[in-house]
Coordinates of C-alpha atoms in Angstrom, one line a residue:
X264 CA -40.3 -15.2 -23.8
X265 CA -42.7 -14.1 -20.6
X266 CA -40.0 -15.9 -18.8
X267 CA -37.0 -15.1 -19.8
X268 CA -37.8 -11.5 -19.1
X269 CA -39.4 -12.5 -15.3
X270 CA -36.3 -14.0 -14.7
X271 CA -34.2 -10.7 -16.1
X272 CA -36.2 -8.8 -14.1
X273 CA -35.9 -10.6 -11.2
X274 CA -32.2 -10.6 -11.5
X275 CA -32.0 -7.3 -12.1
X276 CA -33.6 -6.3 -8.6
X277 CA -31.4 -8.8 -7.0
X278 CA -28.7 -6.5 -8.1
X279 CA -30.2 -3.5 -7.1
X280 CA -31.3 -4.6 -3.9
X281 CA -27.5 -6.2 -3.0
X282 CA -25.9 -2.8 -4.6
X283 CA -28.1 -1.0 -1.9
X284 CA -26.8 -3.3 0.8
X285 CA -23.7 -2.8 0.3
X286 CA -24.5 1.1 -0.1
X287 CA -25.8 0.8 3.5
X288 CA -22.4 -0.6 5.0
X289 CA -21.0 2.6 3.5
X290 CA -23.1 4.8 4.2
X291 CA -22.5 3.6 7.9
X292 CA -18.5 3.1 7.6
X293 CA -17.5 7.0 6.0
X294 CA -17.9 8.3 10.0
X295 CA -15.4 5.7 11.4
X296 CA -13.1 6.2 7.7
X297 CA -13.6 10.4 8.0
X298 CA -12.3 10.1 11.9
X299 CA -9.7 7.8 11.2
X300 CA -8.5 9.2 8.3
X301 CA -8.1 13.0 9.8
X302 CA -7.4 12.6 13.2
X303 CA -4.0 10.1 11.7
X304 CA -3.4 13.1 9.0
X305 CA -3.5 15.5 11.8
X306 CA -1.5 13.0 13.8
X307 CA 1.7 13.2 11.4
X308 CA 0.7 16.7 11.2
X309 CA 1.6 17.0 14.4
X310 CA 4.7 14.7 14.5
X311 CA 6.2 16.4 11.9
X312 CA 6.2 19.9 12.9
X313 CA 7.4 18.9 16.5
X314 CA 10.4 16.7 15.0
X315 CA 9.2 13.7 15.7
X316 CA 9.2 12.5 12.3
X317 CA 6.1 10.6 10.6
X318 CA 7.8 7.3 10.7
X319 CA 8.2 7.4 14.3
X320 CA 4.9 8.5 15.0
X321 CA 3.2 5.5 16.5
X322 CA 6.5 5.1 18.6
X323 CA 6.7 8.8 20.5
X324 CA 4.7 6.9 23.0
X325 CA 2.4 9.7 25.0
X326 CA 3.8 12.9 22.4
X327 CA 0.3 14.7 21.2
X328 CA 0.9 13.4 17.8
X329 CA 1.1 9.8 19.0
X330 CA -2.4 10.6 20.9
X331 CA -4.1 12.1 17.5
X332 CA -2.4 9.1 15.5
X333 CA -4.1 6.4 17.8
X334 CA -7.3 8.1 17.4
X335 CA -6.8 7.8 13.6
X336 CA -5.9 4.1 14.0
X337 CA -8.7 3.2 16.1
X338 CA -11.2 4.6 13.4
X339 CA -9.3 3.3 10.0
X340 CA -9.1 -0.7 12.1
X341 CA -12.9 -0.6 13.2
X342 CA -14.2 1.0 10.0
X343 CA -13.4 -2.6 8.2
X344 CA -16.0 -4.7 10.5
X345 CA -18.7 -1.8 11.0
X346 CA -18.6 -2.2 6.7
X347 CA -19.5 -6.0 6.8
X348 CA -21.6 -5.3 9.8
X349 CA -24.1 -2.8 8.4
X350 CA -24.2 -4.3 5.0
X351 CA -25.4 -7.6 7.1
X352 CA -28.0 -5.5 9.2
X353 CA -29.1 -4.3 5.7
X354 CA -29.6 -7.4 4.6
X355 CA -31.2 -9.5 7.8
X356 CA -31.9 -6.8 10.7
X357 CA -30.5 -6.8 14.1
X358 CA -29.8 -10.7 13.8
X359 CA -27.2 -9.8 11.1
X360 CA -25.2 -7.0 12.8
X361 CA -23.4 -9.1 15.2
X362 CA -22.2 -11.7 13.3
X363 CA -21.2 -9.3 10.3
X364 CA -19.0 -7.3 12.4
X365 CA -17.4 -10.4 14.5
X366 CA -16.6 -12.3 11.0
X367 CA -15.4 -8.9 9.2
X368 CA -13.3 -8.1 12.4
X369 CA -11.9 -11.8 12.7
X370 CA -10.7 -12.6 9.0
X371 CA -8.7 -9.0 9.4
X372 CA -6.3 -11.2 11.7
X373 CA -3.5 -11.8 9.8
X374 CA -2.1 -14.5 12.2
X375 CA -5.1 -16.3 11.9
X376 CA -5.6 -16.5 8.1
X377 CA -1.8 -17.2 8.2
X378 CA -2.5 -20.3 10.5
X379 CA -5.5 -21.2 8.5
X380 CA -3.5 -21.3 5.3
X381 CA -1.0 -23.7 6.8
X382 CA -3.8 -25.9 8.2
X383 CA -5.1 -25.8 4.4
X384 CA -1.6 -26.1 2.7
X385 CA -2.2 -22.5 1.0
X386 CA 0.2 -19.5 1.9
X387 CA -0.8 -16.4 2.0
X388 CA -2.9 -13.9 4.4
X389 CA -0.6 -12.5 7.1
X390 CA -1.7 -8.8 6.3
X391 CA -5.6 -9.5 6.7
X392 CA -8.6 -10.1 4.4
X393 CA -9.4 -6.1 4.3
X394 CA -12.3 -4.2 3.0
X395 CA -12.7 -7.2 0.4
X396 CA -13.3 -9.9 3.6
X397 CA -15.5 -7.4 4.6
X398 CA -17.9 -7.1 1.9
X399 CA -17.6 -11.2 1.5
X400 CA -18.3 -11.6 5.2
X401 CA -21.1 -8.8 5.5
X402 CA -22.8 -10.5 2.2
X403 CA -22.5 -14.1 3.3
X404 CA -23.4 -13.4 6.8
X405 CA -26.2 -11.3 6.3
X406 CA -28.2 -14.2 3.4
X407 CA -27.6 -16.8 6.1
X408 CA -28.7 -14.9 9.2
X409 CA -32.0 -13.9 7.5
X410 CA -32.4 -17.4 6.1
X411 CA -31.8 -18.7 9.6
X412 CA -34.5 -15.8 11.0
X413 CA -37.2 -17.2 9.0
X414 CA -37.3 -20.9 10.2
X415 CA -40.3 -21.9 11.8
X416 CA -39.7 -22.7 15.4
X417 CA -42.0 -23.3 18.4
X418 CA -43.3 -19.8 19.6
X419 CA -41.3 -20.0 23.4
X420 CA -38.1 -20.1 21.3
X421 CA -39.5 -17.0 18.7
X422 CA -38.6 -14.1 21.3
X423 CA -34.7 -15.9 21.6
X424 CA -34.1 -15.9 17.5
X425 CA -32.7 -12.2 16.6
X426 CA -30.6 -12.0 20.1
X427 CA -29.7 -15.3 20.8
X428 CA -30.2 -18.2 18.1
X429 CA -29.8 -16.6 15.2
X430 CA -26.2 -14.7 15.6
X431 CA -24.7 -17.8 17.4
X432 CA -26.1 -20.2 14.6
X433 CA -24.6 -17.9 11.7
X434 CA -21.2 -17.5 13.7
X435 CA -21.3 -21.2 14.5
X436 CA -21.8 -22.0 10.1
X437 CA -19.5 -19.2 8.6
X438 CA -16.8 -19.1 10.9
X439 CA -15.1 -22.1 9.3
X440 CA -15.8 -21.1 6.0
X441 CA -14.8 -17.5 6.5
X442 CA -11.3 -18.4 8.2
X443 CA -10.7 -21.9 6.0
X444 CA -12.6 -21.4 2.8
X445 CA -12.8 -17.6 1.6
X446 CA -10.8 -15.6 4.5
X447 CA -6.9 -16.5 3.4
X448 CA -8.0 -16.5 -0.6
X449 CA -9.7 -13.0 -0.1
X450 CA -6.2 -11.9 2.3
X451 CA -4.2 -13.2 -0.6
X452 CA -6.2 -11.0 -3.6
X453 CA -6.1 -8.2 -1.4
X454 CA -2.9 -8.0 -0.9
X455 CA -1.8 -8.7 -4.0
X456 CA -3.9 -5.7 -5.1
X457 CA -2.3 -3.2 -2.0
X458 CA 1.0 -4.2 -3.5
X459 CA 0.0 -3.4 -7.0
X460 CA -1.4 0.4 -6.1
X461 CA 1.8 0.8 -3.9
X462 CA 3.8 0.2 -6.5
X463 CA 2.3 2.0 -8.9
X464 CA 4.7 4.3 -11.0
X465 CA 4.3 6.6 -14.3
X466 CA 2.0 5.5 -16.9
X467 CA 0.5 2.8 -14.6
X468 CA -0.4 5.6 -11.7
X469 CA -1.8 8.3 -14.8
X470 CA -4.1 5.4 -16.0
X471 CA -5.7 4.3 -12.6
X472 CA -6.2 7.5 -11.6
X473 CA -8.0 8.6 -15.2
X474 CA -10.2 5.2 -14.2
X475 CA -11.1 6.3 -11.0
X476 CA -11.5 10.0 -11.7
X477 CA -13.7 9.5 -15.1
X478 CA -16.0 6.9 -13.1
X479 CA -17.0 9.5 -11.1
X480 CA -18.4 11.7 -13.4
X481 CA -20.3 8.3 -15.7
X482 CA -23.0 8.9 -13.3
X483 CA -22.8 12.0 -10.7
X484 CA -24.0 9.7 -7.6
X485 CA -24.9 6.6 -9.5
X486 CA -23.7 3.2 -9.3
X487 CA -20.6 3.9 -11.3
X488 CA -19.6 6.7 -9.1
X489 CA -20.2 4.2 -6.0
X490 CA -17.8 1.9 -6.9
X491 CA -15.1 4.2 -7.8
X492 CA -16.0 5.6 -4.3
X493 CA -16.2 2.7 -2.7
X494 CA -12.5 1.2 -3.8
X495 CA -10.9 4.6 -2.9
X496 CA -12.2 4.6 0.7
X497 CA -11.2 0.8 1.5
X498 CA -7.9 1.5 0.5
X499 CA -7.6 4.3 3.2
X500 CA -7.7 1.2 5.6
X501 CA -4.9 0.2 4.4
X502 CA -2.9 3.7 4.0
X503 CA -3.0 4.1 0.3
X504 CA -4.6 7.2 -0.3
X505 CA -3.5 8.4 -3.6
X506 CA -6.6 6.9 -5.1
X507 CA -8.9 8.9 -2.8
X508 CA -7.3 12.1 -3.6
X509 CA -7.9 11.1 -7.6
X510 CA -11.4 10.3 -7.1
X511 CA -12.6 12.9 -5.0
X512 CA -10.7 15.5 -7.8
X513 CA -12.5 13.7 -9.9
X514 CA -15.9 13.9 -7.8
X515 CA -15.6 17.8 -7.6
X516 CA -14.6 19.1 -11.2
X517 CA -17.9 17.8 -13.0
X518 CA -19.9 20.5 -10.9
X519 CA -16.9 23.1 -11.4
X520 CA -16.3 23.0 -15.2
X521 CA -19.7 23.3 -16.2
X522 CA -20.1 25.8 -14.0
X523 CA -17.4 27.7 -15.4
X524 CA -18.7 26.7 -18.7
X525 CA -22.0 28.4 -17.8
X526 CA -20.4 31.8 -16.6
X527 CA -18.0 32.3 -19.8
X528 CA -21.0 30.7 -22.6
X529 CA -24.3 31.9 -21.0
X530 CA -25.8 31.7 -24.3
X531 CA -24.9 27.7 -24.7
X532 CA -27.7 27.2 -21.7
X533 CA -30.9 27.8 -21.0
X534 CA -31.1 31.2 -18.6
X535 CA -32.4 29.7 -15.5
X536 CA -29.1 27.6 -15.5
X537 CA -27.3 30.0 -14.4
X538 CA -28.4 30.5 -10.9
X539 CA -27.4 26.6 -10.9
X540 CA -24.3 27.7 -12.0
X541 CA -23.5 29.7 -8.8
X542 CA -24.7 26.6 -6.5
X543 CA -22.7 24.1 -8.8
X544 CA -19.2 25.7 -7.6
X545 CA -20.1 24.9 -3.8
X546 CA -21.5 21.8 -4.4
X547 CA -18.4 21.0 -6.7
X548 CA -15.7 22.6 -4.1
X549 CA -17.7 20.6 -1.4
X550 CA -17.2 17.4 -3.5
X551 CA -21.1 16.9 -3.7
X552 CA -20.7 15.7 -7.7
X553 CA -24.8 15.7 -8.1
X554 CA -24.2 19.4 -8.3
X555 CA -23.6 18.6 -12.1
X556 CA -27.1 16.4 -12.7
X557 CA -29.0 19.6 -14.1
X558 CA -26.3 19.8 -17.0
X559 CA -26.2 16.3 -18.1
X560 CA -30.2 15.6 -17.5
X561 CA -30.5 18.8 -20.0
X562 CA -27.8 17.4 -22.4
X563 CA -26.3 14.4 -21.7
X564 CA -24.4 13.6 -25.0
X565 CA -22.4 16.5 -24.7
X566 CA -21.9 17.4 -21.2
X567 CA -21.5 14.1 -19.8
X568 CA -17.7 13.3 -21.9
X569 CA -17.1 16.6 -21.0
X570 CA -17.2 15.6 -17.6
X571 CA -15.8 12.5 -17.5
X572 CA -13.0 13.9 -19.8
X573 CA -12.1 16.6 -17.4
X574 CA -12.1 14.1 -14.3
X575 CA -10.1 11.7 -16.1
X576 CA -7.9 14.4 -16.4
X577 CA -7.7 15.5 -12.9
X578 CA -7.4 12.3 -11.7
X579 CA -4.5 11.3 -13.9
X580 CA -2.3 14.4 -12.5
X581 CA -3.2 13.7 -9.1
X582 CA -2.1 10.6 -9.0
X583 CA 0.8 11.1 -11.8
X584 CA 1.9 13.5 -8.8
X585 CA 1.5 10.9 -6.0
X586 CA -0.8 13.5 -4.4
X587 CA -2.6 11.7 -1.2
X588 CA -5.7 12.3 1.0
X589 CA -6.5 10.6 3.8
X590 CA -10.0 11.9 4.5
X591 CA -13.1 10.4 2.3
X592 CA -14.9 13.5 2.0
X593 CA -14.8 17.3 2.5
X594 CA -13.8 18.4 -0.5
X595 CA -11.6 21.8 -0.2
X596 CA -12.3 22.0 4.1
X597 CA -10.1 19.3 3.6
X598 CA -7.0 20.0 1.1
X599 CA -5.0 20.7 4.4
X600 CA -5.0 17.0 5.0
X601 CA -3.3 16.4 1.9
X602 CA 0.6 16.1 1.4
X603 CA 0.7 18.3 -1.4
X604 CA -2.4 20.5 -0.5
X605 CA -1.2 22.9 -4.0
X606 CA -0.8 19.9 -6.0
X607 CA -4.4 19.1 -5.5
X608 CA -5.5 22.2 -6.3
X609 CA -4.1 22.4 -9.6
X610 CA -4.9 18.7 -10.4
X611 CA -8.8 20.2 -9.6
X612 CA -8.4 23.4 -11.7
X613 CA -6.9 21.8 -14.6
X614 CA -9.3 19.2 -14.7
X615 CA -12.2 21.9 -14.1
X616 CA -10.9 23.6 -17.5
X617 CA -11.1 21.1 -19.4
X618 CA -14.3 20.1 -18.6
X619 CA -15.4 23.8 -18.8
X620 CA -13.0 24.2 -22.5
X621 CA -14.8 20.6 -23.8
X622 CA -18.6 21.5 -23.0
X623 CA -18.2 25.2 -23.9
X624 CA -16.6 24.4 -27.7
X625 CA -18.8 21.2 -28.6
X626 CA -22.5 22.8 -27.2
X627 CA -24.2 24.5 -29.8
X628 CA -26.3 27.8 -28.4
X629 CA -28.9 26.8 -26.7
X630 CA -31.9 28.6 -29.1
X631 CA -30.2 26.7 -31.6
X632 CA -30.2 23.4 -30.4
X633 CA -34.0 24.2 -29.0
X634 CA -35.2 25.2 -32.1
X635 CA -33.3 22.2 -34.0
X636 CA -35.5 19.8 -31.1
X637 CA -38.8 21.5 -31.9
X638 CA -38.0 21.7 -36.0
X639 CA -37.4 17.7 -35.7
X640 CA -40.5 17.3 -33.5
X641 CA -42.4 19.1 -35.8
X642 CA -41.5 17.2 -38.8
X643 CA -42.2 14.1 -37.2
X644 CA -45.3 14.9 -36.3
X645 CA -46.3 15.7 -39.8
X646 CA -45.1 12.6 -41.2
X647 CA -47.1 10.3 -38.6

C-alpha cells in the first residue's frame, strides 16, 4: 500500500512539475503572441480604412498597413519556437533553449515535413507542425538535453557541456525523430484540428465556445483555466481567433457577475466583500479572472456553477456570433481589436448577468448560511 501511494505521489509531481514547464513557455510566448497579434489587427485596421482591403494586405508592398501587418507576422511566426524554447530552458537550463527553439522553428516548415512524409510514405504536413510540434519539441528536447547535461565527462570538457556539447548532441538525436517520427504526424493532427475550428458553424461553434468559456471559470487561474488559455492563444498562430475572444469573455465575467451580484444582494455576502466587489469589476474588465477567488474560496458550491454557467454562456454567443480577437490579453483596452468590438461586449454583459442572476437567487443570506455553519458545528461537537 506504502508503495502504491509513493509511486502516486511521485506521479503526481511529475505532472505538476511538467504542467509548470509548459506554463513557463507561455509565460515567455504571450509578449511575442500580444505583439503579433495587435500590431496584424492594427495592420488590417489600417488596410481597410485606406482601401486597401484586408485580403490584400500582405501584398500593398511598402503601404503603412503592410508595415504594421509584417510586424504582426514576425511576432505570431516566432512566438511558435520561443514556446518550445522556454518550456526546454524550464526543463534543462541554458543547454535546452537552443535546441528547443531550433527544433520548434524547424518542424513549423511545411516543405520539410511534406518531404519527410514522402521519404516515410505518410502524406500530410505541408502547413507546419504548429503550437502542438512546439509543445512535443520543447518537451522532448528539454528531457534529453538535461539527461545529456548530467553525464559524467572529464572536467576539461565540463566548461564546453551547456554551450557547446550538449545543444549540438540533442539537435544531433531529435532532429530525425522530430522531422521523421513525430513532426509530419503532429502537422497532420494539427491541421486536421485548424480545419475543424475553421469550419465550425451553429451548434458546433455554441458548444466549443461554452467549453472554452466554462473552463475558465473551473478554476480562476488554475490548471483548467491554463489549458483553455493555452489552446486559444496557439490558435492565434494560426489566425483563428474566435476561440480567444470566447475564452477571454469567458476569463472576465466570473469577476463581473459576482460583482454585480454583490452590489444588487449585499446581504447574500459577508460586508467586507464588498470593497472586493469594486476591485472585482477591474480585475474582471482587465480579464484578470482571480479577481473572483474571494467568492468561490467563501462559497464554492454555489458561486463556482454560477460562474462557469455565466462563461459558458458568454462564450457560446461570442463564438455563435463568430466574434474574433486577435490579442491574448487586455481585456476591454483591447475590444478595439476585435471585428465586432459591440458584439463582444454584449457576449461579456450577458454572460456577466447570468452569472450575477445564478449566484444572487441560489445564495442564501449570508447570517443565514453562517448561523446554519455554526448550528451544524455545534451539534457536532456535542455528539463527539
Amino acid at each position: 500500500m506504502a508503495n502504491t501511494e509513493s509511486a502516486e505521489s511521485r506521479y503526481r509531481a511529475y505532472l505538476t512539475k511538467v504542467k509548470e514547464d509548459v506554463m513557463t513557455g507561455v509565460s515567455y510566448m504571450i509578449p511575442f503572441v500580444t505583439i503579433g497579434g495587435i500590431f496584424l489587427a492594427l495592420g488590417y485596421a489600417v488596410a481597410s480604412f485606406s482601401g486597401t482591403g484586408v485580403q490584400q494586405v500582405f501584398e500593398a508592398t511598402g503601404t503603412p498597413g503592410w508595415f504594421l501587418a509584417q510586424i504582426g507576422n514576425a511576432g505570431l511566426t516566432i512566438m511558435i519556437p520561443i514556446l518550445g524554447a522556454y518550456i526546454a530552458y524550464a526543463i534543462a537550463d541554458r543547454p535546452g533553449l537552443a535546441p528547443g527553439f531550433l527544433l520548434s522553428y524547424i518542424i513549423q516548415d511545411g516543405a520539410l515535413l511534406q518531404a519527410a512524409g514522402d521519404v516515410i510514405g505518410l502524406q500530410g504536413g505541408q502547413a507546419g507542425a504548429g503550437y502542438l510540434g512546439a509543445l512535443v519539441a520543447g518537451l522532448i528536447a528539454g528531457y534529453v538535453a538535461r539527461w545529456i547535461k548530467n553525464w559524467s565527462v572529464p572536467s576539461f570538457v565540463q566548461p564546453m557541456m551547456p554551450v557547446l556539447i550538449v545543444p549540438v548532441v540533442t539537435m544531433a538525436i531529435l532532429s530525425p525523430v522530430m522531422i521523421f517520427v513525430l513532426g509530419v504526424p503532429v502537422a497532420i493532427a494539427n491541421g486536421a484540428l485548424t480545419a475543424a475550428l475553421e469550419g465550425l458553424q451553429g451548434g458546433q461553434a455554441v458548444v466549443v465556445g461554452a467549453i472554452l468559456g466554462g473552463m475558465m471559470a473551473v478554476d480562476m487561474g488554475g490548471p483548467v483555466n491554463k489549458v483553455s488559455y493555452v489552446f486559444a492563444t496557439g490558435l492565434i498562430a494560426e489566425g483563428i481567433t474566435a476561440p480567444m475572444a470566447a475564452v477571454m469573455i469567458g476569463g472576465m465575467v466570473p469577476p463581473i457577475g459576482l460583482a454585480v451580484s454583490n452590489f444588487i444582494a449585499p446581504h447574500k455576502y459577508a460586508a467586507e466583500m464588498y470593497e472586493n466587489a469594486k476591485s472585482g469589476i477591474i480585475l474582471g474588465l482587465s480579464f484578470i479572472t482571480e479577481g473572483a477567488i474571494p467568492y468561490a474560496s467563501a462559497d464554492p458550491v454555489r458561486v463556482v456553477p454560477s460562474a462557469v454557467v455565466g462563461s459558458a454562456v458568454g462564450g457560446a454567443i461570442a463564438m455563435m456570433m463568430n466574434v474574433t480577437m486577435p490579442a491574448p490579453h487586455g481585456g476591454i483596452f483591447v475590444i478595439p481589436l476585435s471585428n465586432r468590438p459591440l458584439m463582444f461586449l454584449a457576449a461579456l454583459l450577458i454572460g456577466s448577468l447570468a452569472t450575477a442572476v445564478i449566484a444572487t437567487v441560489i445564495k442564501p443570506d449570508f447570517d443565514e448560511r453562517v448561523g446554519n455553519t455554526a448550528e451544524g458545528e455545534a451539534t457536532t461537537t456535542t455528539s463527539d
